[in-house]
C-alpha positions as a Python dict, from the first residue, in 0.01 Angstrom:
ca = {
    (1, 'M'): (0, 0, 0),
    (2, 'K'): (-41, -175, -334),
    (3, 'I'): (-9, -550, -288),
    (4, 'N'): (229, -739, -516),
    (5, 'P'): (60, -1073, -602),
    (6, 'F'): (401, -1239, -636),
    (7, 'A'): (550, -1097, -316),
    (8, 'P'): (740, -1353, -107),
    (9, 'I'): (615, -1433, 242),
    (10, 'K'): (901, -1241, 404),
    (11, 'E'): (793, -922, 225),
    (12, 'L'): (429, -974, 324),
    (13, 'Q'): (531, -1039, 686),
    (14, 'T'): (717, -708, 696),
    (15, 'A'): (422, -522, 547),
    (16, 'L'): (185, -678, 801),
    (17, 'K'): (419, -607, 1092),
    (18, 'E'): (458, -242, 989),
    (19, 'K'): (81, -220, 933),
    (20, 'K'): (123, -114, 571),
    (21, 'I'): (-147, -371, 503),
    (22, 'L'): (-391, -546, 735),
    (23, 'R'): (-448, -921, 750),
    (24, 'K'): (-806, -869, 643),
    (25, 'E'): (-693, -666, 340),
    (26, 'L'): (-439, -929, 232),
    (27, 'L'): (-698, -1202, 269),
    (28, 'E'): (-956, -1007, 70),
    (29, 'Y'): (-696, -945, -201),
    (30, 'C'): (-614, -1317, -235),
    (31, 'I'): (-982, -1412, -243),
    (32, 'A'): (-1038, -1151, -515),
    (33, 'R'): (-748, -1292, -718),
    (34, 'F'): (-915, -1633, -721),
    (35, 'K'): (-1251, -1482, -816),
    (36, 'D'): (-1102, -1270, -1095),
    (37, 'Y'): (-872, -1523, -1259),
    (38, 'D'): (-925, -1880, -1143),
    (39, 'H'): (-1201, -1943, -1396),
    (40, 'K'): (-916, -1959, -1649),
    (41, 'I'): (-710, -2207, -1445),
    (42, 'G'): (-935, -2411, -1216),
    (43, 'S'): (-683, -2433, -932),
    (44, 'A'): (-940, -2422, -650),
    (45, 'L'): (-1235, -2649, -579),
    (46, 'E'): (-1360, -2407, -316),
    (47, 'I'): (-1262, -2071, -170),
    (48, 'F'): (-1396, -2021, 181),
    (49, 'D'): (-1576, -1708, 299),
    (50, 'K'): (-1362, -1443, 465),
    (51, 'E'): (-1522, -1456, 810),
    (52, 'S'): (-1486, -1832, 849),
    (53, 'I'): (-1119, -1815, 749),
    (54, 'L'): (-1035, -1546, 1000),
    (55, 'S'): (-1225, -1718, 1280),
    (56, 'R'): (-1022, -2040, 1246),
    (57, 'A'): (-671, -1895, 1265),
    (58, 'C'): (-471, -1794, 1571),
    (59, 'A'): (-343, -1439, 1594),
    (60, 'E'): (27, -1509, 1637),
    (61, 'G'): (292, -1724, 1472),
    (62, 'V'): (552, -1731, 1196),
    (63, 'L'): (284, -1745, 926),
    (64, 'A'): (33, -1515, 1099),
    (65, 'G'): (-194, -1352, 843),
    (66, 'I'): (-37, -1527, 542),
    (67, 'P'): (-297, -1695, 316),
    (68, 'G'): (-239, -2033, 154),
    (69, 'I'): (-437, -2316, -2),
    (70, 'V'): (-446, -2686, 86),
    (71, 'K'): (-479, -2978, -156),
    (72, 'D'): (-816, -3143, -112),
    (73, 'V'): (-675, -3470, 21),
    (74, 'I'): (-567, -3301, 346),
    (75, 'A'): (-838, -3269, 609),
    (76, 'Q'): (-968, -2931, 723),
    (77, 'K'): (-1219, -2948, 1006),
    (78, 'G'): (-1573, -2859, 903),
    (79, 'R'): (-1478, -2839, 536),
    (80, 'C'): (-1563, -3068, 249),
    (81, 'L'): (-1294, -3330, 178),
    (82, 'S'): (-1367, -3462, -171),
    (83, 'C'): (-1028, -3578, -306),
    (84, 'A'): (-1167, -3436, -636),
    (85, 'S'): (-1391, -3744, -653),
    (86, 'K'): (-1767, -3783, -682),
    (87, 'I'): (-1757, -4066, -427),
    (88, 'L'): (-1649, -3825, -149),
    (89, 'E'): (-1809, -3506, -278),
    (90, 'P'): (-2060, -3480, 11),
    (91, 'F'): (-1813, -3574, 287),
    (92, 'V'): (-1725, -3309, 550),
    (93, 'S'): (-1414, -3370, 760),
    (94, 'P'): (-1478, -3386, 1137),
    (95, 'Y'): (-1117, -3298, 1222),
    (96, 'D'): (-805, -3118, 1103),
    (97, 'A'): (-503, -3297, 965),
    (98, 'T'): (-200, -3243, 1189),
    (99, 'A'): (-42, -3026, 917),
    (100, 'T'): (-346, -2797, 886),
    (101, 'A'): (-386, -2780, 1265),
    (102, 'R'): (-23, -2669, 1299),
    (103, 'L'): (-66, -2409, 1025),
    (104, 'K'): (-371, -2264, 1198),
    (105, 'K'): (-187, -2260, 1530),
    (106, 'D'): (92, -2070, 1356),
    (107, 'G'): (-155, -1808, 1234),
    (108, 'A'): (-175, -1908, 867),
    (109, 'L'): (-500, -1835, 681),
    (110, 'L'): (-627, -2147, 503),
    (111, 'I'): (-814, -1995, 213),
    (112, 'G'): (-963, -2298, 38),
    (113, 'R'): (-937, -2644, -114),
    (114, 'A'): (-700, -2694, -408),
    (115, 'N'): (-798, -2903, -711),
    (116, 'L'): (-609, -3223, -793),
    (117, 'D'): (-614, -3545, -991),
    (118, 'E'): (-884, -3766, -840),
    (119, 'F'): (-750, -3930, -522),
    (120, 'A'): (-408, -3789, -620),
    (121, 'M'): (-383, -4039, -907),
    (122, 'G'): (-237, -3869, -1211),
    (123, 'S'): (48, -3662, -1350),
    (124, 'S'): (-141, -3389, -1534),
    (125, 'N'): (-441, -3285, -1321),
    (126, 'E'): (-676, -3398, -1597),
    (127, 'T'): (-853, -3664, -1388),
    (128, 'S'): (-1032, -3442, -1136),
    (129, 'A'): (-1403, -3531, -1126),
    (130, 'F'): (-1489, -3159, -1143),
    (131, 'Y'): (-1258, -2977, -1385),
    (132, 'K'): (-901, -2979, -1513),
    (133, 'V'): (-626, -2745, -1393),
    (134, 'A'): (-451, -2530, -1654),
    (135, 'N'): (-93, -2406, -1642),
    (136, 'P'): (-69, -2031, -1566),
    (137, 'W'): (214, -1996, -1818),
    (138, 'D'): (-3, -2137, -2100),
    (139, 'I'): (-364, -2229, -2024),
    (140, 'T'): (-371, -2477, -2313),
    (141, 'R'): (-119, -2689, -2121),
    (142, 'V'): (-146, -2901, -1807),
    (143, 'S'): (-29, -2785, -1466),
    (144, 'G'): (113, -3127, -1379),
    (145, 'G'): (-24, -3365, -1121),
    (146, 'S'): (-147, -3463, -895),
    (147, 'S'): (-103, -3140, -694),
    (148, 'G'): (-171, -2925, -1000),
    (149, 'G'): (-414, -2693, -825),
    (150, 'S'): (-165, -2626, -545),
    (151, 'A'): (115, -2543, -791),
    (152, 'A'): (-100, -2336, -1028),
    (153, 'A'): (-243, -2122, -745),
    (154, 'V'): (108, -2030, -628),
    (155, 'A'): (247, -1975, -979),
    (156, 'A'): (-45, -1747, -1074),
    (157, 'G'): (6, -1531, -767),
    (158, 'F'): (-318, -1622, -592),
    (159, 'V'): (-142, -1729, -270),
    (160, 'P'): (227, -1744, -166),
    (161, 'W'): (220, -2104, -39),
    (162, 'S'): (24, -2426, -70),
    (163, 'L'): (27, -2783, 55),
    (164, 'G'): (21, -3084, -173),
    (165, 'S'): (88, -3454, -141),
    (166, 'D'): (363, -3648, -314),
    (167, 'T'): (338, -4025, -373),
    (168, 'G'): (556, -4055, -683),
    (169, 'G'): (626, -3693, -775),
    (170, 'S'): (291, -3521, -726),
    (171, 'V'): (438, -3209, -563),
    (172, 'R'): (761, -3183, -762),
    (173, 'L'): (624, -3245, -1112),
    (174, 'P'): (356, -2970, -1101),
    (175, 'A'): (605, -2739, -931),
    (176, 'A'): (845, -2789, -1222),
    (177, 'F'): (569, -2752, -1484),
    (178, 'C'): (449, -2426, -1323),
    (179, 'G'): (792, -2276, -1247),
    (180, 'V'): (777, -2284, -866),
    (181, 'V'): (949, -2466, -578),
    (182, 'G'): (816, -2800, -451),
    (183, 'I'): (958, -3029, -184),
    (184, 'K'): (883, -3390, -92),
    (185, 'P'): (1030, -3430, 256),
    (186, 'T'): (1179, -3738, 418),
    (187, 'Y'): (909, -3997, 477),
    (188, 'G'): (772, -3923, 823),
    (189, 'L'): (907, -3569, 863),
    (190, 'I'): (556, -3427, 818),
    (191, 'S'): (269, -3615, 978),
    (192, 'R'): (30, -3800, 748),
    (193, 'C'): (-251, -3785, 1005),
    (194, 'G'): (-546, -3641, 812),
    (195, 'L'): (-396, -3710, 470),
    (196, 'V'): (-631, -3930, 266),
    (197, 'A'): (-422, -4233, 171),
    (198, 'Y'): (-331, -4326, -185),
    (199, 'A'): (-25, -4545, -122),
    (200, 'S'): (53, -4525, 248),
    (201, 'S'): (418, -4634, 235),
    (202, 'L'): (497, -4368, -27),
    (203, 'D'): (262, -4075, 50),
    (204, 'Q'): (407, -3759, 201),
    (205, 'I'): (268, -3408, 244),
    (206, 'G'): (479, -3156, 53),
    (207, 'I'): (508, -2779, 22),
    (208, 'I'): (486, -2553, -284),
    (209, 'T'): (607, -2191, -283),
    (210, 'R'): (765, -1936, -514),
    (211, 'T'): (1095, -1917, -323),
    (212, 'I'): (1317, -2147, -121),
    (213, 'Y'): (1296, -1926, 189),
    (214, 'D'): (916, -1938, 184),
    (215, 'N'): (926, -2316, 148),
    (216, 'A'): (1159, -2353, 446),
    (217, 'L'): (937, -2121, 649),
    (218, 'V'): (628, -2336, 595),
    (219, 'M'): (833, -2649, 666),
    (220, 'S'): (935, -2499, 1001),
    (221, 'A'): (568, -2465, 1093),
    (222, 'I'): (450, -2819, 1012),
    (223, 'A'): (744, -3061, 1038),
    (224, 'G'): (806, -3279, 1341),
    (225, 'H'): (693, -3582, 1537),
    (226, 'D'): (323, -3646, 1582),
    (227, 'L'): (176, -3891, 1834),
    (228, 'K'): (-116, -3946, 1596),
    (229, 'D'): (114, -4086, 1324),
    (230, 'S'): (342, -4371, 1428),
    (231, 'T'): (549, -4330, 1110),
    (232, 'T'): (665, -3978, 1191),
    (233, 'C'): (1033, -3919, 1264),
    (234, 'F'): (1150, -3838, 1615),
    (235, 'V'): (1300, -3498, 1527),
    (236, 'E'): (1297, -3173, 1718),
    (237, 'K'): (1106, -2878, 1579),
    (238, 'K'): (1355, -2650, 1403),
    (239, 'D'): (1388, -2336, 1195),
    (240, 'Y'): (1472, -2448, 841),
    (241, 'T'): (1552, -2090, 733),
    (242, 'Q'): (1855, -2052, 963),
    (243, 'K'): (2122, -2151, 710),
    (244, 'L'): (1977, -1963, 412),
    (245, 'D'): (2253, -1706, 371),
    (246, 'G'): (2329, -1755, 0),
    (247, 'S'): (2626, -1987, 55),
    (248, 'I'): (2661, -2363, 23),
    (249, 'K'): (2810, -2608, 270),
    (250, 'K'): (3190, -2608, 266),
    (251, 'G'): (3320, -2908, 73),
    (252, 'L'): (2977, -2991, -69),
    (253, 'R'): (2984, -3290, -306),
    (254, 'I'): (2709, -3314, -567),
    (255, 'G'): (2652, -3615, -788),
    (256, 'V'): (2506, -3580, -1136),
    (257, 'I'): (2312, -3885, -1258),
    (258, 'D'): (2432, -3915, -1615),
    (259, 'N'): (2188, -4185, -1722),
    (260, 'G'): (1910, -3953, -1606),
    (261, 'L'): (2014, -3691, -1859),
    (262, 'Q'): (2070, -3950, -2131),
    (263, 'V'): (1719, -4096, -2137),
    (264, 'A'): (1599, -4112, -2498),
    (265, 'S'): (1282, -3913, -2427),
    (266, 'M'): (1467, -3621, -2264),
    (267, 'N'): (1389, -3284, -2418),
    (268, 'P'): (1723, -3123, -2519),
    (269, 'E'): (1619, -2785, -2376),
    (270, 'I'): (1570, -2946, -2036),
    (271, 'V'): (1911, -3118, -2058),
    (272, 'A'): (2077, -2786, -2145),
    (273, 'A'): (1904, -2605, -1857),
    (274, 'I'): (2012, -2869, -1604),
    (275, 'E'): (2369, -2864, -1732),
    (276, 'E'): (2372, -2486, -1679),
    (277, 'A'): (2231, -2535, -1328),
    (278, 'V'): (2516, -2775, -1248),
    (279, 'K'): (2766, -2511, -1364),
    (280, 'V'): (2610, -2260, -1123),
    (281, 'L'): (2642, -2509, -837),
    (282, 'E'): (3004, -2573, -931),
    (283, 'K'): (3070, -2199, -941),
    (284, 'L'): (2929, -2174, -590),
    (285, 'G'): (3200, -2415, -476),
    (286, 'A'): (3046, -2761, -504),
    (287, 'T'): (3253, -3055, -624),
    (288, 'I'): (3073, -3231, -909),
    (289, 'K'): (3091, -3607, -953),
    (290, 'H'): (2921, -3810, -1224),
    (291, 'F'): (2731, -4132, -1158),
    (292, 'T'): (2522, -4396, -1328),
    (293, 'L'): (2234, -4527, -1118),
    (294, 'S'): (2059, -4847, -1216),
    (295, 'A'): (1788, -4753, -964),
    (296, 'I'): (1638, -4512, -1216),
    (297, 'E'): (1577, -4785, -1470),
    (298, 'Y'): (1373, -5001, -1231),
    (299, 'S'): (1201, -4734, -1022),
    (300, 'A'): (902, -4659, -1245),
    (301, 'A'): (796, -5025, -1277),
    (302, 'T'): (848, -5081, -905),
    (303, 'Y'): (649, -4772, -815),
    (304, 'F'): (376, -4868, -1060),
    (305, 'I'): (315, -5201, -885),
    (306, 'I'): (348, -5089, -522),
    (307, 'S'): (136, -4777, -558),
    (308, 'R'): (-147, -4957, -739),
    (309, 'A'): (-148, -5241, -487),
    (310, 'E'): (-166, -5005, -191),
    (311, 'A'): (-430, -4792, -367),
    (312, 'A'): (-652, -5096, -419),
    (313, 'S'): (-628, -5175, -48),
    (314, 'N'): (-679, -4817, 73),
    (315, 'L'): (-974, -4741, -154),
    (316, 'A'): (-1160, -5060, -63),
    (317, 'R'): (-1319, -4863, 224),
    (318, 'Y'): (-1529, -4650, -13),
    (319, 'D'): (-1834, -4871, -44),
    (320, 'G'): (-2126, -4632, 10),
    (321, 'V'): (-2209, -4771, 354),
    (322, 'R'): (-2036, -4549, 609),
    (323, 'Y'): (-1979, -4215, 436),
    (324, 'G'): (-1963, -4045, 99),
    (325, 'M'): (-2174, -4118, -207),
    (326, 'R'): (-2430, -4403, -217),
    (327, 'V'): (-2643, -4493, -519),
    (328, 'K'): (-3014, -4482, -441),
    (329, 'S'): (-3136, -4775, -647),
    (330, 'A'): (-2970, -5115, -620),
    (331, 'E'): (-3120, -5465, -618),
    (332, 'S'): (-2890, -5595, -345),
    (333, 'L'): (-2612, -5493, -109),
    (334, 'T'): (-2351, -5628, -350),
    (335, 'A'): (-2511, -5438, -638),
    (336, 'M'): (-2504, -5121, -426),
    (337, 'Y'): (-2131, -5169, -361),
    (338, 'E'): (-2057, -5222, -729),
    (339, 'K'): (-2270, -4937, -863),
    (340, 'T'): (-2152, -4690, -598),
    (341, 'R'): (-1788, -4761, -675),
    (342, 'Y'): (-1840, -4761, -1053),
    (343, 'D'): (-2036, -4433, -1053),
    (344, 'G'): (-1828, -4273, -776),
    (345, 'F'): (-1477, -4342, -904),
    (346, 'G'): (-1343, -4198, -1228),
    (347, 'Q'): (-1185, -4409, -1502),
    (348, 'E'): (-824, -4356, -1392),
    (349, 'V'): (-896, -4450, -1032),
    (350, 'R'): (-1088, -4763, -1140),
    (351, 'R'): (-797, -4858, -1366),
    (352, 'R'): (-544, -4834, -1083),
    (353, 'I'): (-767, -5025, -841),
    (354, 'M'): (-808, -5308, -1091),
    (355, 'I'): (-435, -5328, -1156),
    (356, 'G'): (-368, -5321, -782),
    (357, 'N'): (-616, -5598, -710),
    (358, 'Y'): (-458, -5809, -984),
    (359, 'T'): (-106, -5769, -841),
    (360, 'L'): (-233, -5870, -496),
    (361, 'S'): (-443, -6164, -615),
    (362, 'V'): (-373, -6529, -537),
    (363, 'G'): (-107, -6659, -774),
    (364, 'H'): (26, -6312, -861),
    (365, 'H'): (114, -6154, -524),
    (366, 'A'): (468, -6295, -504),
    (367, 'E'): (534, -6243, -875),
    (368, 'F'): (440, -5875, -877),
    (369, 'Y'): (405, -5712, -536),
    (370, 'G'): (653, -5938, -359),
    (371, 'N'): (923, -5886, -621),
    (372, 'A'): (852, -5511, -639),
    (373, 'K'): (919, -5480, -265),
    (374, 'K'): (1252, -5661, -313),
    (375, 'V'): (1352, -5424, -593),
    (376, 'Q'): (1246, -5129, -376),
    (377, 'Q'): (1498, -5240, -115),
    (378, 'M'): (1766, -5268, -383),
    (379, 'I'): (1690, -4911, -492),
    (380, 'R'): (1719, -4790, -132),
    (381, 'N'): (2049, -4973, -90),
    (382, 'E'): (2199, -4827, -407),
    (383, 'L'): (2101, -4474, -311),
    (384, 'E'): (2233, -4525, 41),
    (385, 'Q'): (2569, -4634, -100),
    (386, 'T'): (2574, -4337, -339),
    (387, 'F'): (2528, -4093, -50),
    (388, 'K'): (2849, -4224, 104),
    (389, 'E'): (3032, -4065, -190),
    (390, 'V'): (2829, -3746, -237),
    (391, 'D'): (2609, -3522, -23),
    (392, 'L'): (2337, -3450, -280),
    (393, 'L'): (2226, -3570, -622),
    (394, 'V'): (2109, -3373, -925),
    (395, 'M'): (1836, -3527, -1136),
    (396, 'P'): (1575, -3397, -1381),
    (397, 'T'): (1224, -3348, -1247),
    (398, 'H'): (1067, -3411, -1586),
    (399, 'S'): (1173, -3528, -1932),
    (400, 'I'): (938, -3302, -2130),
    (401, 'P'): (790, -2958, -2056),
    (402, 'A'): (425, -2913, -1956),
    (403, 'F'): (226, -3064, -2241),
    (404, 'K'): (-104, -2982, -2408),
    (405, 'F'): (-428, -3117, -2266),
    (406, 'G'): (-515, -3457, -2409),
    (407, 'T'): (-160, -3537, -2523),
    (408, 'F'): (-156, -3878, -2354),
    (409, 'D'): (-526, -3966, -2367),
    (410, 'D'): (-446, -4270, -2583),
    (411, 'N'): (-114, -4359, -2422),
    (412, 'K'): (-157, -4425, -2050),
    (413, 'L'): (189, -4582, -2020),
    (414, 'A'): (355, -4262, -2145),
    (415, 'M'): (150, -4066, -1891),
    (416, 'D'): (257, -4301, -1609),
    (417, 'L'): (621, -4251, -1709),
    (418, 'Q'): (600, -3881, -1620),
    (419, 'D'): (697, -4004, -1271),
    (420, 'Y'): (1018, -4164, -1406),
    (421, 'F'): (1258, -3921, -1234),
    (422, 'T'): (1055, -3839, -926),
    (423, 'C'): (945, -4179, -791),
    (424, 'P'): (1294, -4302, -680),
    (425, 'A'): (1288, -4056, -388),
    (426, 'N'): (947, -4187, -276),
    (427, 'L'): (1059, -4549, -299),
    (428, 'A'): (1365, -4470, -89),
    (429, 'G'): (1180, -4241, 154),
    (430, 'I'): (1434, -3963, 106),
    (431, 'P'): (1381, -3587, 50),
    (432, 'A'): (1385, -3421, -291),
    (433, 'I'): (1319, -3064, -396),
    (434, 'S'): (1233, -2933, -743),
    (435, 'I'): (1373, -2591, -830),
    (436, 'P'): (1308, -2373, -1138),
    (437, 'C'): (1610, -2364, -1369),
    (438, 'G'): (1493, -2199, -1690),
    (439, 'F'): (1239, -2191, -1970),
    (440, 'T'): (1190, -2349, -2310),
    (441, 'K'): (1181, -2137, -2625),
    (442, 'D'): (801, -2134, -2580),
    (443, 'T'): (839, -1981, -2231),
    (444, 'I'): (737, -2298, -2050),
    (445, 'P'): (915, -2355, -1715),
    (446, 'I'): (1187, -2614, -1657),
    (447, 'G'): (1279, -2760, -1319),
    (448, 'F'): (1544, -2990, -1175),
    (449, 'Q'): (1573, -3189, -854),
    (450, 'L'): (1819, -3189, -570),
    (451, 'I'): (1793, -3517, -378),
    (452, 'G'): (1949, -3589, -42),
    (453, 'P'): (1976, -3868, 215),
    (454, 'S'): (1718, -3907, 489),
    (455, 'L'): (1658, -3591, 698),
    (456, 'S'): (1886, -3370, 487),
    (457, 'E'): (1621, -3100, 434),
    (458, 'E'): (1841, -2828, 585),
    (459, 'L'): (2119, -2904, 337),
    (460, 'L'): (1873, -2920, 48),
    (461, 'Y'): (1728, -2582, 139),
    (462, 'Q'): (2071, -2425, 189),
    (463, 'T'): (2199, -2549, -148),
    (464, 'A'): (1879, -2468, -336),
    (465, 'H'): (1867, -2120, -184),
    (466, 'A'): (2229, -2049, -284),
    (467, 'Y'): (2145, -2159, -640),
    (468, 'E'): (1827, -1951, -642),
    (469, 'Q'): (2016, -1636, -538),
    (470, 'Q'): (2245, -1675, -840),
    (471, 'T'): (1964, -1713, -1093),
    (472, 'P'): (1662, -1505, -1203),
    (473, 'W'): (1402, -1780, -1242),
    (474, 'H'): (1220, -1721, -912),
    (475, 'T'): (1161, -1357, -1010),
    (476, 'M'): (981, -1445, -1334),
    (477, 'H'): (603, -1488, -1329),
    (478, 'P'): (315, -1542, -1575),
    (479, 'K'): (212, -1208, -1725),
    (480, 'K'): (-159, -1284, -1778),
    (481, 'F'): (-236, -1288, -1407),
}
């Protein structure tokens, strides 16, 4: 049987079950895809050898024999865990993250480590200490960040699923840029045990796939309470694919955030694509209501302060003493700390650490971090009130399509504002999914978000799947791969 590189998981499962292909053959095919094409994209930091992959996976499970790749901030036992940073390049994880352990138990084949922005800090995947990640639709453009490697590998047809992490949009933005599906679940639905922390109160492991069904399938394997993570939700393990029948919930109310579509920097092609997506949802039977949310206007600044402050605290542990990189020549212990951190961290990471330390410093803590936490609560309250009037919200994922490499080299603020539409969900701890909804005239993907209240993943998947079944975007793939 000839393997379709863009086949959904369901199709691959059927082929494996009917023995039209063997697990070993599918694995070899995916490994070959990386070897043949990834030099153009840079989505993977490492692809493991076939024997070691097969030896670490169980034989049975929902994802048995299905290869995928994991962002290199999520621990895989016995594998390097670099966070795309020189400071952790030599570090080998002694344990599996809960998410990777559950995937292995379910039979999934973890094929390698996906590239990313260093320590998940970035919106374009240009800050990796090793190499940038290109967009499969146009390799002169970025894949989005920070989970750019995870999104690009799925979009290019190397693997059908991947894991990423989302602190302010790092799963959804690259998913939108690469024309695939990306979800940031409710905070605590997926265990963070084994996820290297960027901003602990905002971080969440997310899933990237080519279809909604595939995304829900992976979610079913890894979601649920974990004794190793006290922030996980007390929810029963469930099958998130059960309600994916092509219909939407009866009486579904969807709110459109008008001031999201009216932002001055919004690309008109993106606005038009989202307006068409809303028409499809209305045709499916949803009632559309229009809202203005002040939360959007304050979210980026609030996220900027909280994430940098928590990053400065979390990354203080990388000092060259216990693990990771250590400079060989230093006049004193303090000099060793300073030189190790300067040489080990890239420019963007150092910039965020410095900003974070400033916001937490004596005389500035209350002014910046303290006030940001108050605004965060206001954002949560406004969204909570909004969900009393509607079931889901529609919002852009991005204001501009995937841009050329180097576009924002001299404008870091503009780069930071790529998270403008995605960070509200992180600040509120609620789920959001990015779905493909069209292309620009240059054939660059466009995505939009559906956002729901806490633990509404089933409804998000049901609605997104119904939309997907009415549109062709999930069937369109880059032609060069």
